[in-house]
mmCIF file of C-alpha atoms in Angstrom:
data_model
loop_
_atom_site.group_PDB
_atom_site.id
_atom_site.type_symbol
_atom_site.label_atom_id
_atom_site.label_comp_id
_atom_site.label_asym_id
_atom_site.label_seq_id
_atom_site.Cartn_x
_atom_site.Cartn_y
_atom_site.Cartn_z
ATOM 1 C CA LEU A 799 -40.380 3.086 -2.923
ATOM 2 C CA ASP A 800 -38.772 3.317 -6.350
ATOM 3 C CA GLU A 801 -35.323 4.036 -4.909
ATOM 4 C CA GLY A 802 -32.726 1.325 -5.316
ATOM 5 C CA PHE A 803 -31.066 -0.723 -2.617
ATOM 6 C CA SER A 804 -28.435 -2.309 -4.814
ATOM 7 C CA PRO A 805 -24.636 -2.679 -4.976
ATOM 8 C CA LEU A 806 -24.573 0.756 -6.643
ATOM 9 C CA GLU A 807 -26.048 2.539 -3.609
ATOM 10 C CA ARG A 808 -24.027 0.319 -1.294
ATOM 11 C CA GLY A 809 -20.832 1.339 -3.088
ATOM 12 C CA THR A 810 -21.576 5.041 -2.610
ATOM 13 C CA PHE A 811 -22.343 4.332 1.067
ATOM 14 C CA ILE A 812 -19.022 2.505 1.568
ATOM 15 C CA HIS A 813 -17.043 5.224 -0.217
ATOM 16 C CA ASP A 814 -18.520 7.816 2.137
ATOM 17 C CA ILE A 815 -17.647 5.738 5.206
ATOM 18 C CA LEU A 816 -14.046 5.150 4.132
ATOM 19 C CA HIS A 817 -13.568 8.805 3.224
ATOM 20 C CA ARG A 818 -14.910 10.103 6.501
ATOM 21 C CA PHE A 819 -13.157 7.382 8.498
ATOM 22 C CA TYR A 820 -9.697 8.308 7.283
ATOM 23 C CA LEU A 821 -10.222 12.046 7.680
ATOM 24 C CA ARG A 822 -11.154 11.500 11.321
ATOM 25 C CA PHE A 823 -8.470 8.852 11.917
ATOM 26 C CA GLN A 824 -5.770 11.166 10.605
ATOM 27 C CA ALA A 825 -7.056 14.065 12.708
ATOM 28 C CA GLU A 826 -7.218 12.014 15.917
ATOM 29 C CA VAL A 827 -4.570 9.285 15.630
ATOM 30 C CA GLN A 828 -1.958 9.300 12.842
ATOM 31 C CA PRO A 829 -1.676 9.423 9.035
ATOM 32 C CA LYS A 830 -1.913 5.662 8.386
ATOM 33 C CA VAL A 831 -3.626 2.706 10.030
ATOM 34 C CA THR A 832 -1.001 0.361 11.473
ATOM 35 C CA ALA A 833 -1.061 -2.818 13.529
ATOM 36 C CA ASP A 834 -0.602 -0.903 16.784
ATOM 37 C CA THR A 835 -3.474 1.513 16.051
ATOM 38 C CA LEU A 836 -6.089 -1.085 15.081
ATOM 39 C CA GLU A 837 -8.149 -0.692 18.232
ATOM 40 C CA ALA A 838 -8.501 3.041 17.699
ATOM 41 C CA ALA A 839 -9.238 2.436 14.017
ATOM 42 C CA ARG A 840 -12.003 -0.069 14.841
ATOM 43 C CA ARG A 841 -13.620 2.352 17.259
ATOM 44 C CA ILE A 842 -13.551 5.189 14.745
ATOM 45 C CA MET A 843 -14.871 2.903 12.004
ATOM 46 C CA ARG A 844 -17.872 1.890 14.148
ATOM 47 C CA GLU A 845 -18.656 5.502 15.037
ATOM 48 C CA THR A 846 -18.228 6.633 11.425
ATOM 49 C CA PHE A 847 -20.512 3.849 10.207
ATOM 50 C CA ASP A 848 -23.238 4.954 12.634
ATOM 51 C CA ALA A 849 -22.838 8.601 11.617
ATOM 52 C CA VAL A 850 -23.080 7.841 7.894
ATOM 53 C CA CYS A 851 -26.138 5.639 8.489
ATOM 54 C CA ALA A 852 -27.813 8.480 10.370
ATOM 55 C CA ASP A 853 -27.143 10.849 7.468
ATOM 56 C CA GLN A 854 -28.556 8.562 4.747
ATOM 57 C CA PRO A 855 -32.212 9.755 4.840
ATOM 58 C CA GLN A 856 -30.998 13.291 4.038
ATOM 59 C CA GLY A 857 -28.840 12.044 1.189
ATOM 60 C CA ARG A 858 -29.357 12.565 -2.524
ATOM 61 C CA PHE A 859 -32.122 10.584 -4.200
ATOM 62 C CA GLY A 860 -30.589 7.763 -6.196
ATOM 63 C CA SER A 861 -27.393 7.480 -4.167
ATOM 64 C CA ARG A 862 -28.509 7.131 -0.557
ATOM 65 C CA TYR A 863 -28.577 3.654 0.999
ATOM 66 C CA VAL A 864 -31.760 3.648 3.099
ATOM 67 C CA PRO A 865 -33.285 0.347 4.268
ATOM 68 C CA LEU A 866 -37.081 0.110 4.142
ATOM 69 C CA THR A 867 -37.459 -3.476 5.369
ATOM 70 C CA ALA A 868 -35.977 -5.609 8.118
ATOM 71 C CA TRP A 869 -34.028 -7.568 5.511
ATOM 72 C CA GLU A 870 -32.542 -4.394 4.012
ATOM 73 C CA HIS A 871 -31.590 -3.152 7.462
ATOM 74 C CA LYS A 872 -29.817 -6.446 8.106
ATOM 75 C CA GLU A 873 -28.030 -6.161 4.753
ATOM 76 C CA ARG A 874 -26.750 -2.687 5.571
ATOM 77 C CA GLN A 875 -25.631 -3.674 9.075
ATOM 78 C CA ALA A 876 -23.696 -6.596 7.562
ATOM 79 C CA VAL A 877 -21.350 -4.071 5.957
ATOM 80 C CA LEU A 878 -19.920 -2.956 9.310
ATOM 81 C CA PRO A 879 -18.150 -6.196 10.374
ATOM 82 C CA LYS A 880 -16.649 -6.458 6.891
ATOM 83 C CA LEU A 881 -15.232 -2.947 7.168
ATOM 84 C CA ILE A 882 -13.905 -3.751 10.636
ATOM 85 C CA ASP A 883 -12.156 -6.831 9.221
ATOM 86 C CA TYR A 884 -10.811 -4.754 6.335
ATOM 87 C CA LEU A 885 -8.811 -2.623 8.760
ATOM 88 C CA ASP A 886 -6.405 -5.554 9.238
ATOM 89 C CA VAL A 887 -5.794 -5.470 5.479
ATOM 90 C CA GLU A 888 -5.477 -1.677 5.532
ATOM 91 C CA ALA A 889 -2.752 -1.964 8.184
ATOM 92 C CA ARG A 890 -0.724 -4.175 5.803
ATOM 93 C CA LEU A 891 -1.447 -2.213 2.622
ATOM 94 C CA LEU A 892 1.454 0.005 1.492
ATOM 95 C CA PRO A 893 3.016 0.442 4.962
ATOM 96 C CA THR A 894 5.648 2.877 3.634
ATOM 97 C CA PHE A 895 2.967 5.125 2.091
ATOM 98 C CA GLU A 896 0.458 7.505 3.665
ATOM 99 C CA PRO A 897 -3.008 8.370 2.357
ATOM 100 C CA ARG A 898 -2.695 11.957 1.153
ATOM 101 C CA GLU A 899 -5.737 12.740 -1.013
ATOM 102 C CA PHE A 900 -9.321 11.530 -0.669
ATOM 103 C CA GLU A 901 -12.052 11.942 -3.290
ATOM 104 C CA TRP A 902 -9.683 14.115 -5.334
ATOM 105 C CA GLN A 903 -11.671 15.716 -8.151
ATOM 106 C CA PHE A 904 -9.933 16.694 -11.360
ATOM 107 C CA ALA A 905 -10.942 18.909 -14.263
ATOM 108 C CA ASN A 906 -13.800 20.641 -12.460
ATOM 109 C CA ASP A 907 -13.293 23.901 -14.336
ATOM 110 C CA ARG A 908 -12.741 22.389 -17.753
ATOM 111 C CA PRO A 909 -12.472 18.829 -19.060
ATOM 112 C CA LEU A 910 -9.086 17.131 -19.255
ATOM 113 C CA ALA A 911 -8.041 15.911 -22.703
ATOM 114 C CA TYR A 912 -7.146 12.229 -22.564
ATOM 115 C CA ALA A 913 -6.750 9.798 -25.487
ATOM 116 C CA GLY A 914 -9.054 11.822 -27.697
ATOM 117 C CA CYS A 915 -11.747 12.247 -25.034
ATOM 118 C CA ASN A 916 -12.622 14.972 -22.532
ATOM 119 C CA LEU A 917 -12.734 13.690 -18.981
ATOM 120 C CA ARG A 918 -13.832 14.789 -15.551
ATOM 121 C CA GLY A 919 -13.560 12.503 -12.571
ATOM 122 C CA CYS A 920 -12.730 11.760 -8.968
ATOM 123 C CA THR A 921 -10.065 9.451 -7.565
ATOM 124 C CA ASP A 922 -10.980 7.673 -4.346
ATOM 125 C CA ARG A 923 -7.543 7.930 -2.763
ATOM 126 C CA ILE A 924 -3.905 8.792 -3.470
ATOM 127 C CA ASP A 925 -1.160 7.447 -1.177
ATOM 128 C CA VAL A 926 2.320 9.013 -1.166
ATOM 129 C CA ASP A 927 5.641 7.815 0.284
ATOM 130 C CA ALA A 928 8.589 9.763 1.702
ATOM 131 C CA GLN A 929 10.157 10.051 -1.776
ATOM 132 C CA GLY A 930 7.014 11.641 -3.202
ATOM 133 C CA ARG A 931 6.008 8.551 -5.173
ATOM 134 C CA ALA A 932 2.268 7.947 -5.464
ATOM 135 C CA VAL A 933 -0.123 5.014 -5.656
ATOM 136 C CA VAL A 934 -3.686 5.541 -6.864
ATOM 137 C CA ILE A 935 -6.344 3.493 -5.057
ATOM 138 C CA ASP A 936 -9.866 2.903 -6.315
ATOM 139 C CA TYR A 937 -12.394 1.200 -4.034
ATOM 140 C CA LYS A 938 -14.554 -1.531 -5.564
ATOM 141 C CA SER A 939 -17.261 -3.517 -3.778
ATOM 142 C CA SER A 940 -16.660 -6.354 -6.242
ATOM 143 C CA LEU A 941 -13.437 -7.567 -7.896
ATOM 144 C CA SER A 942 -12.826 -10.255 -10.490
ATOM 145 C CA ASN A 943 -9.780 -11.480 -12.398
ATOM 146 C CA THR A 944 -10.502 -8.860 -15.072
ATOM 147 C CA TYR A 945 -9.008 -6.284 -12.690
ATOM 148 C CA ARG A 946 -5.574 -7.869 -13.053
ATOM 149 C CA LEU A 947 -3.045 -6.150 -15.288
ATOM 150 C CA PHE A 948 -2.809 -9.280 -17.426
ATOM 151 C CA ASP A 949 -3.535 -12.994 -17.184
ATOM 152 C CA ALA A 950 -0.413 -14.704 -15.884
ATOM 153 C CA SER A 951 -2.059 -18.111 -16.235
ATOM 154 C CA ALA A 952 -3.031 -17.773 -19.910
ATOM 155 C CA LYS A 953 -2.008 -20.814 -21.966
ATOM 156 C CA ASP A 954 -1.889 -18.823 -25.176
ATOM 157 C CA VAL A 955 0.441 -15.940 -24.372
ATOM 158 C CA PRO A 956 -0.356 -12.980 -26.656
ATOM 159 C CA VAL A 957 2.370 -12.084 -29.122
ATOM 160 C CA GLU A 958 1.677 -8.350 -28.917
ATOM 161 C CA PHE A 959 0.634 -5.850 -26.277
ATOM 162 C CA GLN A 960 -3.003 -5.877 -25.203
ATOM 163 C CA LEU A 961 -4.744 -3.334 -23.024
ATOM 164 C CA PRO A 962 -5.868 -4.542 -19.602
ATOM 165 C CA LYS A 963 -9.592 -5.214 -19.408
ATOM 166 C CA LYS A 964 -9.998 -2.570 -16.681
ATOM 167 C CA LEU A 965 -8.380 0.827 -17.304
ATOM 168 C CA GLN A 966 -9.961 3.161 -14.749
ATOM 169 C CA ALA A 967 -7.167 3.140 -12.144
ATOM 170 C CA LEU A 968 -4.469 3.346 -14.824
ATOM 171 C CA MET A 969 -6.189 6.369 -16.344
ATOM 172 C CA TYR A 970 -6.288 7.973 -12.904
ATOM 173 C CA ALA A 971 -2.586 7.175 -12.480
ATOM 174 C CA ARG A 972 -1.741 8.958 -15.736
ATOM 175 C CA ILE A 973 -3.785 12.007 -14.688
ATOM 176 C CA VAL A 974 -2.234 12.116 -11.197
ATOM 177 C CA ARG A 975 1.266 11.861 -12.680
ATOM 178 C CA GLU A 976 0.684 14.782 -15.027
ATOM 179 C CA TRP A 977 -1.357 16.910 -12.608
ATOM 180 C CA PHE A 978 0.986 16.650 -9.618
ATOM 181 C CA GLY A 979 4.223 16.007 -11.514
ATOM 182 C CA CYS A 980 5.015 12.985 -9.357
ATOM 183 C CA GLN A 981 6.160 9.455 -10.081
ATOM 184 C CA VAL A 982 3.223 7.035 -9.894
ATOM 185 C CA VAL A 983 4.216 3.482 -8.991
ATOM 186 C CA GLY A 984 0.848 1.763 -8.573
ATOM 187 C CA ALA A 985 -2.786 1.775 -9.614
ATOM 188 C CA LEU A 986 -4.727 -0.545 -7.322
ATOM 189 C CA TYR A 987 -8.328 -1.665 -6.955
ATOM 190 C CA VAL A 988 -9.238 -2.482 -3.339
ATOM 191 C CA ASN A 989 -12.352 -4.358 -2.251
ATOM 192 C CA PRO A 990 -12.947 -3.428 1.416
ATOM 193 C CA LEU A 991 -15.777 -5.964 1.755
ATOM 194 C CA LYS A 992 -13.496 -8.923 1.062
ATOM 195 C CA GLY A 993 -10.103 -7.383 1.735
ATOM 196 C CA THR A 994 -8.805 -8.173 -1.753
ATOM 197 C CA VAL A 995 -6.480 -6.150 -3.979
ATOM 198 C CA LEU A 996 -5.787 -6.227 -7.728
ATOM 199 C CA GLY A 997 -4.488 -3.772 -10.317
ATOM 200 C CA ALA A 998 -0.921 -2.860 -11.253
ATOM 201 C CA TYR A 999 2.216 -1.975 -9.309
ATOM 202 C CA ASP A 1000 5.912 -1.338 -9.950
ATOM 203 C CA GLY A 1001 7.614 -4.444 -8.588
ATOM 204 C CA ARG A 1002 11.015 -2.769 -8.663
ATOM 205 C CA LEU A 1003 9.956 -0.075 -6.184
ATOM 206 C CA ILE A 1004 7.189 -1.748 -4.172
ATOM 207 C CA ASP A 1005 7.872 -5.073 -2.497
ATOM 208 C CA VAL A 1006 5.190 -7.683 -3.045
ATOM 209 C CA ASP A 1007 4.798 -7.971 0.748
ATOM 210 C CA GLU A 1008 3.558 -4.372 0.841
ATOM 211 C CA ILE A 1009 0.379 -5.340 -1.009
ATOM 212 C CA PRO A 1010 -1.851 -8.011 0.591
ATOM 213 C CA PHE A 1011 -2.650 -9.993 -2.548
ATOM 214 C CA ALA A 1012 -4.804 -13.089 -2.100
ATOM 215 C CA GLY A 1013 -2.194 -15.296 -3.757
ATOM 216 C CA THR A 1014 0.936 -15.568 -5.881
ATOM 217 C CA ARG A 1015 -0.984 -15.558 -9.163
ATOM 218 C CA ASP A 1016 -2.610 -12.224 -8.334
ATOM 219 C CA ALA A 1017 0.764 -10.732 -7.422
ATOM 220 C CA GLU A 1018 2.339 -11.960 -10.660
ATOM 221 C CA SER A 1019 -0.611 -10.792 -12.779
ATOM 222 C CA CYS A 1020 -0.384 -7.247 -11.389
ATOM 223 C CA ARG A 1021 3.381 -6.734 -11.443
ATOM 224 C CA VAL A 1022 5.377 -4.482 -13.742
ATOM 225 C CA PRO A 1023 7.726 -5.199 -15.476
ATOM 226 C CA TYR A 1024 6.110 -7.914 -17.548
ATOM 227 C CA ALA A 1025 6.391 -9.076 -21.156
ATOM 228 C CA PHE A 1026 5.050 -5.906 -22.786
ATOM 229 C CA ALA A 1027 5.939 -3.155 -20.310
ATOM 230 C CA GLN A 1028 9.329 -2.812 -18.666
ATOM 231 C CA THR A 1029 8.474 0.283 -16.613
ATOM 232 C CA PHE A 1030 5.307 1.398 -14.864
ATOM 233 C CA ASP A 1031 5.292 4.617 -16.891
#
């Protein structure tokens, strides 16, 4: 009874569904969800959702998403139609890239030195295009304007470089670039519950139409180059 049923447990639940969904989709259909494979994707998403729900009682204490009341059961079931709707967004997200790595763990054997700290971690997803360029994707069950690269609507434009308020995906991008030796051209946060995307992307190499931003301001606030960075690197 002291286990949580909060956005934290829900986030772990959704990560597991998306991970297992794409592994099965790639094994049975093709590498990337597209408009002409949506029906197959929806079927696999429903079946994956049911399978992950069935596994929850055997999950780890503190991370499993197990409903104990009728209301909690309804809350968990409400996730499924949102994930089904998200597949339309997934079909439009980075159409020239393919998901290549899921839940990629780095520095398991020894911590990775980064900006004076020792890190271990796990990236949700890495997509790669035919030229070997990568985009790091981090799933979030909640996104706000703080996940933009910068504030394109700010009245008082800063006179010097400022770090973005959210650095997680950019840190992952740096690690992926050094670990795999590839060119990273995006670090995106994706909310599968609302189908929204924020983060940072190289506007010279990725067309804005390849990322389903909610509006022009989001696209402008996530695009490199901008005033203080002329390249994504």
